[in-house]
C-alpha cells in the first residue's frame, strides 16, 4: 500500500492533516509498514538471507530480549486490580488519607505468589503464599507486602540469603523445584530454632490453599499508625477472605500440580471473569506502645504473632478484586512492590527483618526491572502528581522540561517543593534510639518454641494429623539421617507427642530434647505462654460458611435421569455454585427420556481434584455405565477419600457401592446420610428443594475428614 493509500484508508490516529488506522497495519517499532510477516529478505528464493533485513533483525532482537530476570523469590504469581473501601474514619489513629473517608474507593493492585518456585513452577506446592497489595492513594503508593502466614522463618534480614539458598533447589543439580522436601532446607532450619514456629505453619494445611481467594493475608511485621498529632500506636495488619479459609488435601495438591499447574492462577482469573469478585476484609490489631511490655511478646520479633484472643482484630474496610490484568507481563511481571513504599500516617517499626527488607526490594528491582526508573512503569506509577529532580537513568519515561535538575534553585521555582515545618509530607515518627552500636540481638527474641507449641495445641485433631503427615513427607525426603534426627529433636521442644509421631517413620532414635543443648543458635529457653490454646490459630470453624463459587462435578452417561437432577443443578447455580457435567465423551449424552445433555468435560481431561463436590444423578443406564468405567469409579473414590461432599440421587448411589461398604438408602426415607457429607436421595419422596438443601448442608463444612473407613477406601 502506498503512503497515500495508507493515509487515505486510515481512520484512528491523526497527525497533522493525515489520518492513520493503527489496527489494520503491521509495522516495525518505528511505525514502518511491514509488507508481509512470513518470509525474510533473501537473495533469490532459496537464500542466503540478507543482513540488511532490518524487519527480521528487529523482530528477532526483541524476542531475544523479551524475558527479564525472574524475582529471586516469589517468582510465580498472579494478580488482579480492584479497590479498597474504608468502613469508618481512622483519624484517631492515623493521618493516612486513604484511611479517612469511607466514601473513597482507593484503587489497588494485588499480586499473590508462591515463594520458592521458579516462574514456571506449579501453583499448588507446599509453600508460604505472598499476598502483596499496592494501594494507589492520593498521597502516593502504599505497599502492604505480606504473606498468608502471620510469622516468618527468621528474625533478622541478614539471614535471608541463607534461608533462600537453603530452600531453593540445591545448587549442584538444581533439584528439587518448588519444594522444601530436601536436605539443605532442613539442614538450615534444624540449625535455626527460631524457624520452628513458621515450620509449624508451613507443614499445616495453610501451605496448600484451595484458592488465593480463600486464604488469609498478614502484614507479618509490626508497623505503626501515626495520627495528625504525631501520636503513634503499633499495628498488625490482617486480611480475612469473604469465602472463608480453605485448603487442599496434600494428595490433591500434588495431583493438581501435574494436571493443572496453573490452578490458582486460573481460579483467580476465572472467578473475576465470571463476576465472582474475590473480597477480603482488612483488620488491624492496635497496641498502644506503652502496653507492649504487658503482652510478654516482643513486637519486633517476626517469628511471633499476637493471638486474636489477646488483642482482637478491628475490621476497618474491605478490598474487592474486580478486574483482571490486560497484559500479564506489563502488570503482574513488572509490578514492583516494596515495604518501603509508605504514606504519611503509617510508619515502620524497628523489626530487624523489616529493616533489611527496606533495602532489599529496591535493590532487587534495580536488576530485575533494569534501572532506577521502574516506578515510572504504568503499573507502578502513583496516581497522584510526582515532583522531584531525579533525572536520567535507564529507561527514563519522562521528558523533563527545562534546564534545572537540582534543588534549591531560582531558575525553576526551586523552593516550591519545600514543606513547611513538621506539618506536611511524610514525617518519620520520632523514636528513641539506643546509643550502643553492636551486632547483637535482643534477649527478648530468644524464645523459639512457646508459640510453636501454642500453634500445635490450638489445632484440631485432623489438622494435627496433617501436620504430622507433612513433616513425615518432607523429612522422609531428607537423605541425611543426622538432619532428620536434629529436626525431630527440635520438635520435641514443641511437643513430645508431635516429635514421636513424626519420628516414628524416619528410621531415627527416639526424639531427645536435650540433644539440642549447646548447639549453635539454640537457647534452652521457652517462655511460658500467656495462653495454652488460641482457637483463632486453627482453620476450623472460624468463618461463617460461604459456598459461593465452589465447583460441583455432575457425573453422567447415556440414560441419565435428567428430570430429577435438572432442578437441583438450577438451584445450586442460583446460590453461586458452578456445575459441570462430566461424561464418557465430549458432545452430548442421551437422557432417559430421549433428550440430550451437553457434556462439559470428560473423565479423560478432568478428575475429582478439580472439584469441590460431586453430584451423582439417577438413571439406571447411566449408573450401570459409570460403575463399569474405571475412571468414573476412581472419580467417586477419590472425592470420598478427600472428604468432599457427595450427593447421589436414586440409582446414582450405585457408584457409591464401589466404595466397598454399604451405602444403601433407607427405606421410607427421602434422605439418607450413611456417613458425614454423603447424601443419598430418593427423588420420589423428596419435597421441592430438599435435595439441593441437603447437598448444600453437606457442603458447608467444606470437607468431611470424619468419614467412616476413610483409610480403608483404596484410591
Ligand atoms: Fe520478601 C519479594 C513477602 C521477607 C526480599 N517478598 C516478596 C514478595 C512478597 C514478599 C509477597 C513478592 C512481591 C511481588 O508479588 O512482587 N518477604 C515477604 C514477607 C517477608 C519477606 C511477608 C517477611 C515478613 N523478603 C523478606 C526479606 C527479604 C526479602 C527478609 C530480604 C532481606 N522479597 C525480597 C526480595 C523480593 C521479595 C528479594 C523478590 C523480588 C522483589 O522483592 O521484588 O527483594
XYZ file of C-alpha atoms and ligand atoms in Angstrom:
759
model
C 0.000 0.000 0.000
C 1.460 3.378 -0.878
C 1.783 6.042 1.769
C -1.012 7.955 0.095
C -3.379 4.964 0.136
C -2.329 4.083 3.647
C -3.282 7.545 4.789
C -6.488 7.552 2.816
C -7.832 4.338 4.319
C -6.897 5.145 7.893
C -9.266 6.474 10.497
C -7.999 6.301 14.055
C -4.923 8.432 14.521
C -4.442 11.940 13.149
C -1.065 13.536 12.690
C -1.341 16.944 11.089
C -3.789 16.524 8.275
C -3.089 12.807 7.860
C -5.177 10.113 9.489
C -3.895 6.628 10.314
C -5.677 3.409 11.146
C -3.327 1.651 13.524
C -5.125 -1.678 13.852
C -5.021 -2.914 10.273
C -1.336 -2.272 9.696
C 1.547 -4.424 10.825
C 4.546 -2.166 11.348
C 8.047 -2.196 12.782
C 8.619 -0.490 16.117
C 9.456 2.614 14.086
C 5.997 2.577 12.534
C 7.137 1.427 9.095
C 4.572 -0.831 7.480
C 5.631 -4.465 7.016
C 4.533 -5.880 3.649
C 4.335 -9.463 4.927
C 5.466 -11.298 8.037
C 6.276 -14.846 6.862
C 9.381 -14.531 4.700
C 12.739 -12.997 5.498
C 14.551 -10.995 2.830
C 16.627 -13.394 0.677
C 18.913 -13.202 -2.305
C 16.952 -15.499 -4.558
C 14.117 -17.784 -3.449
C 16.491 -20.216 -1.643
C 18.684 -17.634 0.085
C 21.005 -16.649 1.580
C 19.141 -14.326 3.988
C 20.394 -10.764 3.860
C 21.855 -8.850 6.812
C 20.042 -5.768 5.657
C 16.681 -7.286 6.628
C 16.026 -4.802 9.438
C 12.498 -6.174 9.805
C 13.802 -9.673 10.614
C 16.561 -8.324 12.845
C 14.222 -6.119 14.846
C 11.762 -8.952 15.381
C 14.387 -11.485 16.475
C 16.250 -8.995 18.607
C 13.140 -8.012 20.501
C 12.265 -11.660 21.007
C 15.785 -12.468 22.225
C 15.415 -9.897 24.995
C 11.784 -10.298 25.952
C 12.491 -12.167 29.201
C 13.574 -10.255 32.280
C 15.176 -11.817 35.353
C 12.515 -13.519 37.447
C 12.010 -12.429 41.037
C 14.678 -14.042 43.190
C 11.849 -15.224 45.458
C 8.083 -15.145 44.776
C 8.755 -15.588 41.040
C 5.500 -17.440 40.401
C 2.410 -15.305 40.860
C -0.867 -13.923 39.581
C -2.504 -10.550 40.044
C -5.695 -8.564 39.855
C -6.941 -4.994 40.082
C -9.608 -3.806 42.475
C -10.389 -1.276 45.146
C -10.238 -0.766 48.889
C -13.024 0.959 50.786
C -12.910 2.010 54.411
C -15.757 1.312 56.886
C -15.260 4.380 59.079
C -12.639 7.107 59.529
C -9.488 6.003 61.361
C -8.349 9.562 62.108
C -7.962 8.749 65.804
C -5.025 6.523 64.870
C -3.664 7.662 61.518
C -3.452 10.647 59.230
C -3.205 8.401 56.126
C -5.534 9.944 53.600
C -6.966 6.656 52.320
C -7.960 5.727 55.883
C -10.076 8.864 56.462
C -13.038 8.861 54.145
C -15.374 5.848 53.750
C -16.749 7.337 50.536
C -13.424 6.981 48.703
C -12.529 3.877 46.715
C -8.757 3.532 46.653
C -7.544 1.567 43.591
C -5.405 -1.462 44.420
C -3.300 -3.988 42.541
C -2.711 -7.309 44.300
C -0.175 -9.999 43.458
C -0.405 -13.457 45.022
C 2.557 -15.793 44.709
C 4.407 -18.844 45.869
C 7.794 -18.117 47.405
C 10.220 -20.852 46.384
C 9.423 -21.990 42.849
C 10.615 -20.549 39.554
C 8.232 -18.672 37.266
C 7.019 -21.851 35.576
C 6.544 -23.944 38.704
C 3.221 -25.330 39.886
C 0.776 -23.224 41.880
C -0.250 -25.857 44.409
C 3.079 -26.759 46.001
C 3.522 -26.666 49.775
C 4.774 -23.151 50.384
C 4.018 -19.833 52.039
C 1.967 -17.619 49.683
C 2.812 -13.976 49.001
C -0.046 -11.510 49.456
C 1.191 -8.138 48.186
C -1.163 -5.166 47.916
C -0.388 -1.843 46.251
C -2.770 0.950 47.290
C -2.723 3.850 44.795
C -3.619 6.589 47.291
C -3.942 10.331 46.817
C -0.781 10.712 48.928
C 1.306 8.237 46.950
C 1.599 4.476 46.741
C 1.357 2.380 49.878
C 2.502 -1.259 49.606
C 1.490 -3.878 52.164
C 3.784 -6.736 51.160
C 2.654 -9.670 53.241
C 2.167 -13.417 53.261
C -0.652 -15.855 54.012
C 1.068 -16.772 57.295
C 1.444 -14.311 60.160
C 5.041 -15.174 61.093
C 8.334 -15.730 59.303
C 11.269 -18.162 59.375
C 13.927 -15.785 60.657
C 14.257 -12.805 62.961
C 16.943 -10.821 61.163
C 17.229 -9.924 57.469
C 20.915 -10.825 57.411
C 19.845 -14.494 57.409
C 17.531 -14.134 54.398
C 20.019 -15.091 51.643
C 20.964 -18.233 53.619
C 17.330 -19.169 54.173
C 16.518 -18.747 50.487
C 19.653 -20.581 49.318
C 18.764 -23.493 51.609
C 15.174 -23.553 50.395
C 15.785 -23.190 46.656
C 16.858 -26.187 44.534
C 20.256 -27.490 45.602
C 22.989 -25.821 43.557
C 24.826 -28.904 42.279
C 21.853 -30.488 40.453
C 19.160 -27.773 40.644
C 16.798 -30.129 42.489
C 14.068 -30.158 43.734
C 11.862 -27.496 42.151
C 9.464 -25.577 44.432
C 9.757 -27.958 47.342
C 11.072 -27.784 50.866
C 11.449 -31.578 50.970
C 15.230 -31.787 50.669
C 18.363 -31.835 52.797
C 19.627 -28.265 52.554
C 16.374 -26.721 53.754
C 16.047 -28.990 56.786
C 19.773 -28.727 57.487
C 19.413 -24.941 57.746
C 16.149 -24.759 59.677
C 17.129 -27.507 62.112
C 20.119 -25.304 62.992
C 17.838 -22.250 63.217
C 15.418 -22.999 66.043
C 13.757 -19.583 65.596
C 12.188 -21.030 62.407
C 10.255 -23.720 64.330
C 7.078 -21.665 64.683
C 6.990 -20.889 60.955
C 7.708 -24.558 60.175
C 4.528 -25.494 62.031
C 2.578 -23.152 59.736
C 4.425 -24.396 56.662
C 3.637 -28.016 57.477
C -0.010 -27.128 58.147
C -2.775 -27.015 55.539
C -2.302 -23.222 55.283
C 0.583 -24.011 52.927
C -1.721 -25.670 50.384
C -4.607 -23.189 49.957
C -7.647 -24.212 47.901
C -7.589 -20.827 46.201
C -5.927 -17.430 46.516
C -9.492 -16.271 47.125
C -9.753 -18.473 50.208
C -6.660 -17.577 52.169
C -5.884 -15.022 54.834
C -3.190 -12.381 54.468
C -0.906 -10.805 57.062
C 1.429 -7.819 57.109
C 3.565 -10.018 59.443
C 5.672 -7.233 60.973
C 4.521 -4.705 63.487
C 4.090 -1.324 61.819
C 2.985 1.985 63.296
C -0.030 4.161 62.679
C 0.620 7.854 63.321
C -2.177 10.409 63.727
C -2.164 14.101 62.813
C -0.921 14.969 66.338
C 2.119 12.772 65.827
C 0.853 10.142 68.291
C 1.660 6.620 67.206
C 0.494 3.120 68.061
C 1.671 -0.312 66.985
C -0.354 -2.121 64.356
C -0.544 -5.588 62.787
C -2.488 -5.959 59.520
C -4.802 -8.874 58.691
C -6.745 -9.771 55.520
C -9.803 -12.028 56.058
C -11.299 -13.721 52.975
C -15.074 -13.457 52.496
C -15.215 -17.004 51.120
C -13.580 -18.422 54.232
C -10.306 -20.199 54.759
C -9.934 -23.463 52.841
C -7.154 -25.778 51.856
C -6.488 -28.712 49.594
C -5.718 -32.210 50.695
C -1.997 -32.862 50.240
C -2.671 -35.739 47.846
C -4.949 -33.425 45.890
C -2.393 -30.594 45.743
C 0.222 -32.965 44.347
C -2.127 -34.296 41.676
C -3.264 -30.814 40.652
C 0.376 -29.775 40.305
C 0.554 -32.278 37.452
C -2.933 -31.903 35.992
C -3.176 -28.127 36.097
C -0.021 -26.367 37.324
C -1.852 -23.040 36.750
C -4.685 -23.995 39.081
C -4.576 -20.918 41.345
C -3.846 -18.510 38.536
C -6.744 -19.910 36.501
C -9.059 -19.947 39.506
C -8.444 -16.250 40.220
C -8.788 -15.260 36.575
C -11.969 -17.312 36.002
C -13.669 -16.031 39.147
C -13.092 -12.415 38.123
C -14.168 -13.041 34.513
C -17.407 -14.595 35.808
C -18.082 -11.605 38.055
C -17.440 -13.577 41.267
C -15.193 -10.839 42.620
C -12.935 -12.036 45.454
C -13.193 -9.991 48.601
C -11.239 -9.573 51.829
C -11.814 -7.574 54.965
C -8.848 -5.605 56.247
C -8.455 -5.697 60.015
C -5.949 -4.213 62.424
C -4.663 -5.203 65.815
C -3.827 -1.956 67.593
C -1.421 -1.995 70.509
C -0.529 1.097 72.489
C 3.246 1.391 72.574
C 3.209 1.617 76.369
C 1.261 -1.667 76.601
C 3.793 -3.696 74.627
C 5.510 -4.987 77.757
C 2.232 -6.317 79.189
C 1.828 -8.639 76.222
C 5.000 -10.529 77.025
C 5.615 -10.859 73.269
C 8.302 -8.838 71.531
C 6.502 -6.945 68.765
C 9.735 -6.615 66.794
C 10.187 -10.368 66.512
C 8.676 -11.555 63.199
C 8.593 -15.172 64.411
C 5.849 -14.196 66.882
C 2.212 -13.284 66.432
C -0.274 -11.635 68.739
C -3.184 -14.065 69.161
C -6.573 -12.519 68.416
C -7.613 -13.779 71.835
C -5.167 -11.269 73.376
C -5.698 -8.329 71.021
C -8.882 -8.505 68.940
C -8.873 -7.568 65.290
C -10.713 -4.374 64.416
C -12.214 -4.619 60.894
C -11.527 -1.355 59.050
C -12.506 -1.872 55.430
C -12.893 -4.238 52.527
C -10.974 -4.968 49.355
C -12.630 -6.244 46.189
C -10.710 -7.560 43.165
C -12.823 -6.901 40.087
C -10.530 -6.636 37.062
C -8.013 -8.973 35.513
C -4.781 -7.509 34.153
C -4.866 -6.651 30.460
C -1.355 -7.999 29.980
C 0.420 -10.383 32.343
C 3.943 -9.175 31.612
C 3.219 -5.450 31.732
C 1.345 -5.717 35.015
C 1.988 -8.890 37.030
C 5.604 -9.243 35.985
C 6.619 -5.589 36.004
C 4.863 -4.636 39.216
C 7.404 -3.724 41.871
C 6.286 -3.963 45.484
C 8.331 -2.527 48.288
C 7.605 -2.494 52.016
C 9.388 0.867 51.939
C 6.539 2.428 49.941
C 4.761 4.217 52.780
C 2.367 7.138 53.002
C 2.111 9.742 55.777
C 0.295 8.246 58.757
C 1.940 4.810 58.521
C 5.462 4.078 59.689
C 7.899 1.203 60.158
C 8.888 -0.453 63.370
C 12.447 -1.445 64.242
C 11.822 -5.105 63.421
C 15.266 -6.125 62.073
C 13.665 -8.311 59.414
C 11.632 -5.376 58.128
C 14.590 -3.005 58.279
C 16.581 -5.272 55.948
C 13.638 -5.584 53.574
C 13.652 -1.811 53.184
C 16.968 -2.101 51.364
C 16.412 -5.394 49.587
C 13.339 -4.683 47.450
C 14.664 -1.545 45.761
C 17.983 -3.229 45.234
C 16.413 -6.379 43.793
C 14.227 -4.385 41.428
C 17.187 -2.417 40.101
C 18.430 -5.533 38.374
C 15.079 -7.190 37.750
C 13.480 -4.193 36.080
C 16.696 -2.797 34.679
C 17.269 0.512 36.408
C 16.090 3.221 38.756
C 13.018 4.310 36.784
C 10.819 1.231 37.237
C 8.417 3.259 39.356
C 7.567 5.119 36.141
C 6.098 1.967 34.544
C 2.320 2.278 34.232
C 1.605 -0.409 36.864
C 3.965 1.162 39.409
C 3.201 4.830 38.764
C 1.370 6.674 41.556
C -1.964 8.221 40.619
C -1.080 11.449 42.433
C 1.278 14.080 40.948
C 5.012 13.406 41.313
C 7.592 16.221 41.698
C 11.294 15.600 42.086
C 14.586 16.476 40.445
C 15.796 12.928 39.849
C 16.780 12.702 36.211
C 18.315 10.302 33.708
C 18.804 6.596 34.363
C 17.958 3.643 32.094
C 14.525 3.749 30.531
C 13.615 7.290 31.531
C 9.926 7.585 30.651
C 9.512 11.283 31.354
C 10.895 14.041 29.173
C 11.573 16.549 31.945
C 11.275 20.127 30.804
C 13.697 22.963 31.435
C 17.317 23.448 32.491
C 17.068 22.644 36.157
C 17.780 19.245 37.715
C 18.717 20.300 41.240
C 17.137 21.863 44.269
C 17.170 24.526 45.673
C 17.117 26.698 42.589
C 15.816 30.018 41.488
C 15.561 29.154 37.811
C 12.606 26.826 38.101
C 10.596 27.697 41.193
C 13.048 25.523 43.069
C 11.694 26.125 46.534
C 8.082 25.302 45.776
C 8.562 21.714 46.919
C 9.712 22.606 50.395
C 7.233 21.584 53.034
C 6.502 23.741 55.957
C 7.909 22.586 59.306
C 6.677 19.218 60.520
C 3.060 19.602 59.496
C 3.191 18.265 55.938
C 4.712 15.469 53.957
C 5.943 12.178 55.298
C 7.117 12.613 58.876
C 9.063 9.761 60.407
C 7.693 9.001 63.821
C 10.244 10.241 66.394
C 11.803 7.322 68.180
C 14.448 6.997 70.859
C 17.467 5.071 69.595
C 19.726 3.107 71.957
C 23.236 4.526 71.655
C 25.338 1.352 71.642
C 26.325 0.110 68.218
C 26.725 -3.653 68.271
C 25.982 -6.717 66.151
C 23.583 -8.381 68.533
C 20.016 -9.444 69.176
C 17.643 -8.636 71.991
C 17.351 -11.424 74.598
C 13.577 -10.990 74.230
C 13.957 -12.739 70.833
C 15.328 -15.883 72.476
C 12.095 -17.798 72.988
C 11.854 -20.046 69.934
C 9.277 -22.616 70.903
C 6.430 -21.265 73.032
C 4.374 -20.029 70.077
C 5.125 -23.173 68.068
C 3.609 -25.090 70.992
C 0.697 -22.661 71.176
C 0.036 -23.242 67.482
C 0.203 -27.036 67.880
C -2.099 -27.002 70.928
C -4.626 -24.899 69.043
C -5.082 -27.286 66.107
C -7.952 -29.733 65.708
C -7.101 -33.452 65.591
C -7.344 -33.545 61.788
C -5.083 -30.529 61.451
C -2.564 -32.170 63.796
C -2.678 -35.350 61.713
C -1.988 -33.352 58.577
C 0.934 -31.532 60.199
C 2.469 -34.860 61.260
C 1.985 -36.250 57.742
C 3.588 -33.161 56.186
C 6.654 -33.339 58.455
C 6.948 -37.027 57.623
C 6.730 -36.380 53.881
C 9.346 -33.645 53.917
C 11.712 -35.326 56.344
C 11.442 -38.718 54.633
C 12.899 -36.998 51.590
C 15.906 -35.841 53.610
C 18.776 -38.217 52.880
C 20.993 -37.326 55.841
C 19.898 -39.178 58.992
C 21.559 -36.629 61.315
C 19.434 -33.832 59.862
C 16.221 -35.823 60.344
C 17.242 -36.588 63.916
C 18.190 -32.963 64.678
C 14.875 -31.666 63.359
C 12.826 -34.153 65.327
C 14.853 -33.393 68.476
C 13.883 -29.739 67.937
C 10.227 -30.730 67.575
C 10.480 -32.381 70.986
C 10.691 -28.838 72.364
C 7.342 -28.078 70.747
C 5.504 -31.213 71.828
C 6.820 -34.669 72.621
C 3.823 -36.398 71.038
C 4.334 -34.470 67.796
C 8.031 -35.349 67.737
C 7.355 -39.011 68.492
C 4.715 -39.321 65.788
C 6.870 -37.561 63.182
C 9.975 -39.537 64.138
C 8.244 -42.928 64.117
C 8.675 -43.413 60.373
C 12.040 -41.764 59.907
C 14.428 -44.502 60.960
C 15.891 -42.391 63.770
C 16.275 -42.598 67.549
C 13.572 -41.555 69.988
C 13.380 -37.743 70.000
C 15.624 -36.201 72.618
C 15.048 -32.550 73.550
C 18.343 -32.364 75.449
C 20.285 -33.183 72.259
C 19.946 -29.593 71.110
C 21.646 -28.101 74.178
C 24.786 -26.203 73.322
C 24.170 -26.272 69.581
C 24.839 -23.090 67.668
C 21.821 -20.794 67.787
C 19.998 -22.944 70.299
C 18.934 -21.367 73.544
C 17.267 -23.636 76.016
C 14.642 -21.120 76.891
C 10.915 -21.308 76.448
C 8.677 -18.580 77.714
C 5.508 -19.575 79.496
C 2.826 -18.627 77.029
C 0.026 -16.474 78.398
C -2.391 -18.754 76.560
C -2.456 -22.544 76.434
C -4.549 -22.535 73.281
C -5.717 -19.922 70.774
C -8.674 -21.194 68.690
C -8.029 -18.395 66.174
C -4.912 -20.276 65.030
C -6.943 -23.233 63.810
C -8.596 -23.191 60.380
C -11.658 -24.997 61.664
C -14.933 -23.217 62.373
C -13.556 -19.688 62.127
C -15.608 -18.407 59.217
C -19.289 -18.312 58.501
C -19.625 -20.906 55.718
C -19.895 -19.384 52.256
C -20.152 -21.929 49.448
C -20.322 -19.464 46.557
C -18.036 -20.176 43.572
C -17.394 -23.792 44.563
C -17.396 -26.306 41.714
C -19.699 -29.321 41.510
C -18.975 -32.273 39.204
C -22.120 -33.935 37.807
C -21.177 -37.454 36.655
C -23.441 -38.689 33.872
C -23.661 -41.149 30.974
C -26.328 -42.232 28.483
C -29.589 -42.976 30.268
C -29.185 -40.264 32.902
C -32.442 -39.211 34.529
C -32.449 -35.511 33.782
C -35.787 -34.721 35.419
C -34.580 -35.447 38.946
C -31.286 -33.591 38.581
C -32.107 -30.588 36.401
C -33.824 -28.710 39.152
C -31.002 -29.455 41.625
C -28.465 -28.024 39.190
C -30.573 -24.881 38.744
C -30.922 -24.457 42.499
C -27.183 -24.928 43.071
C -26.353 -22.466 40.294
C -28.763 -19.952 41.813
C -26.726 -19.878 45.045
C -23.475 -19.214 43.176
C -22.122 -22.726 42.567
C -20.766 -23.843 39.198
C -21.989 -27.252 37.968
C -20.198 -29.064 35.148
C -21.310 -32.289 33.506
C -18.565 -34.924 33.265
C -19.324 -37.678 30.747
C -17.566 -40.564 28.997
C -17.119 -38.439 25.846
C -17.478 -34.845 24.676
C -20.558 -33.699 22.762
C -23.910 -34.911 24.081
C -25.280 -37.868 26.019
C -28.812 -39.256 25.681
C -31.042 -38.866 28.702
C -33.505 -41.493 29.965
C -36.355 -39.558 28.388
C -34.678 -39.485 24.966
C -33.407 -35.914 25.110
C -29.776 -34.789 25.015
C -27.482 -33.320 27.648
C -24.330 -31.368 26.759
C -21.101 -32.664 28.307
C -18.602 -30.077 29.606
C -15.638 -32.309 30.403
C -14.725 -35.977 30.166
C -13.050 -38.440 32.502
C -10.012 -38.077 30.252
C -9.445 -34.353 30.768
C -10.541 -33.813 34.336
C -10.667 -35.576 37.681
C -12.232 -35.169 41.098
C -9.379 -32.985 42.386
C -10.626 -30.147 40.180
C -13.970 -30.043 42.024
C -15.272 -29.249 45.472
C -18.287 -31.577 45.449
C -19.794 -34.412 43.405
C -23.386 -34.948 42.263
C -24.409 -38.415 41.049
C -27.721 -38.197 39.169
C -30.164 -41.096 38.854
C -30.935 -43.200 35.786
C -30.169 -46.924 35.665
C -28.411 -46.834 32.286
C -26.122 -44.016 33.387
C -25.361 -45.611 36.762
C -24.530 -49.001 35.223
C -22.264 -47.450 32.613
C -20.400 -45.360 35.190
C -19.964 -48.357 37.528
C -18.257 -50.165 34.663
C -15.986 -47.242 33.849
C -12.768 -47.338 35.886
C -12.183 -43.595 35.669
C -15.695 -42.802 36.919
C -15.282 -45.207 39.841
C -11.922 -43.638 40.634
C -13.550 -40.185 40.494
C -16.043 -41.111 43.198
C -13.467 -42.941 45.331
C -11.029 -40.077 45.198
C -13.667 -37.476 46.073
C -14.731 -39.658 49.006
C -11.164 -40.049 50.189
C -10.573 -36.298 50.013
C -13.555 -35.712 52.283
C -15.675 -33.991 49.627
C -19.452 -33.685 49.808
C -21.203 -36.223 47.581
C -24.900 -36.308 46.738
C -26.380 -39.341 44.964
C -29.895 -39.325 43.551
C -31.728 -42.662 43.160
C -29.591 -45.099 41.095
C -26.708 -42.597 41.256
C -25.963 -44.271 44.608
C -24.813 -47.407 42.754
C -21.481 -45.745 42.105
C -21.051 -45.376 45.857
C -21.351 -49.119 46.294
C -17.956 -49.355 44.594
C -16.512 -47.747 47.747
C -16.606 -51.185 49.256
C -19.105 -50.784 52.068
C -22.827 -50.332 52.405
C -24.198 -47.038 51.149
C -27.821 -48.083 50.867
C -30.653 -45.565 51.098
C -33.035 -46.157 53.987
C -36.482 -47.369 53.035
C -39.338 -44.882 53.527
C -36.952 -42.017 53.864
C -36.260 -39.284 51.310
C -32.717 -38.691 52.574
C -30.060 -40.998 53.959
C -26.706 -39.825 55.302
C -24.690 -43.045 55.659
C -21.526 -41.184 56.629
C -20.703 -37.479 57.066
C -21.006 -35.499 53.855
C -22.601 -38.270 51.784
C -26.283 -37.721 50.999
C -28.374 -40.377 49.244
C -31.726 -39.171 47.988
C -34.909 -40.858 46.829
C -36.198 -38.197 44.459
C -39.764 -39.535 44.526
C -40.011 -38.988 48.256
C -38.113 -35.683 48.406
C -40.100 -32.498 48.556
C -39.235 -29.427 46.468
C -35.813 -28.004 47.232
C -34.986 -30.776 49.700
C -32.228 -32.368 47.614
C -30.281 -29.197 46.986
C -30.738 -28.075 50.588
C -29.358 -31.373 51.884
C -26.434 -31.198 49.446
C -25.714 -27.583 50.372
C -25.783 -28.518 54.071
C -23.170 -31.196 53.317
C -21.032 -28.560 51.590
C -20.957 -26.132 54.499
C -18.016 -27.715 56.379
C -16.139 -27.987 53.042
C -14.533 -31.359 53.921
C -15.572 -34.369 55.951
C -12.436 -35.886 57.390
C -14.563 -37.700 59.987
C -15.971 -40.152 57.436
C -16.064 -43.854 58.140
C -13.495 -46.118 56.508
C -11.592 -43.175 55.043
C -8.299 -45.008 55.214
C -9.603 -48.352 54.101
C -11.078 -46.917 50.918
C -8.371 -47.550 48.379
C -7.544 -44.886 45.803
Fe 10.215 -10.591 50.546
C 9.531 -10.429 47.224
C 6.871 -11.058 51.237
C 10.952 -11.138 53.875
C 13.391 -9.773 49.957
N 8.539 -10.744 49.457
C 8.455 -10.644 48.091
C 7.095 -10.780 47.681
C 6.349 -10.960 48.802
C 7.255 -10.929 49.919
C 4.850 -11.139 48.886
C 6.608 -10.753 46.251
C 6.079 -9.396 45.878
C 5.524 -9.444 44.473
O 4.468 -10.061 44.296
O 6.170 -8.900 43.592
N 9.140 -11.081 52.209
C 7.774 -11.123 52.297
C 7.394 -11.243 53.681
C 8.530 -11.286 54.416
C 9.632 -11.163 53.491
C 5.960 -11.291 54.186
C 8.725 -11.397 55.902
C 7.882 -10.989 56.772
N 11.868 -10.511 51.697
C 11.965 -10.735 53.046
C 13.294 -10.446 53.492
C 13.992 -10.038 52.397
C 13.075 -10.095 51.275
C 13.793 -10.552 54.926
C 15.422 -9.599 52.259
C 16.170 -9.150 53.209
N 11.294 -10.246 48.873
C 12.586 -9.880 48.885
C 13.102 -9.538 47.504
C 11.831 -9.709 46.625
C 10.793 -10.177 47.618
C 14.317 -10.286 47.122
C 11.982 -10.572 45.400
C 11.666 -9.702 44.223
C 11.272 -8.451 44.773
O 11.424 -8.470 46.120
O 10.844 -7.510 44.167
O 13.585 -8.245 47.459
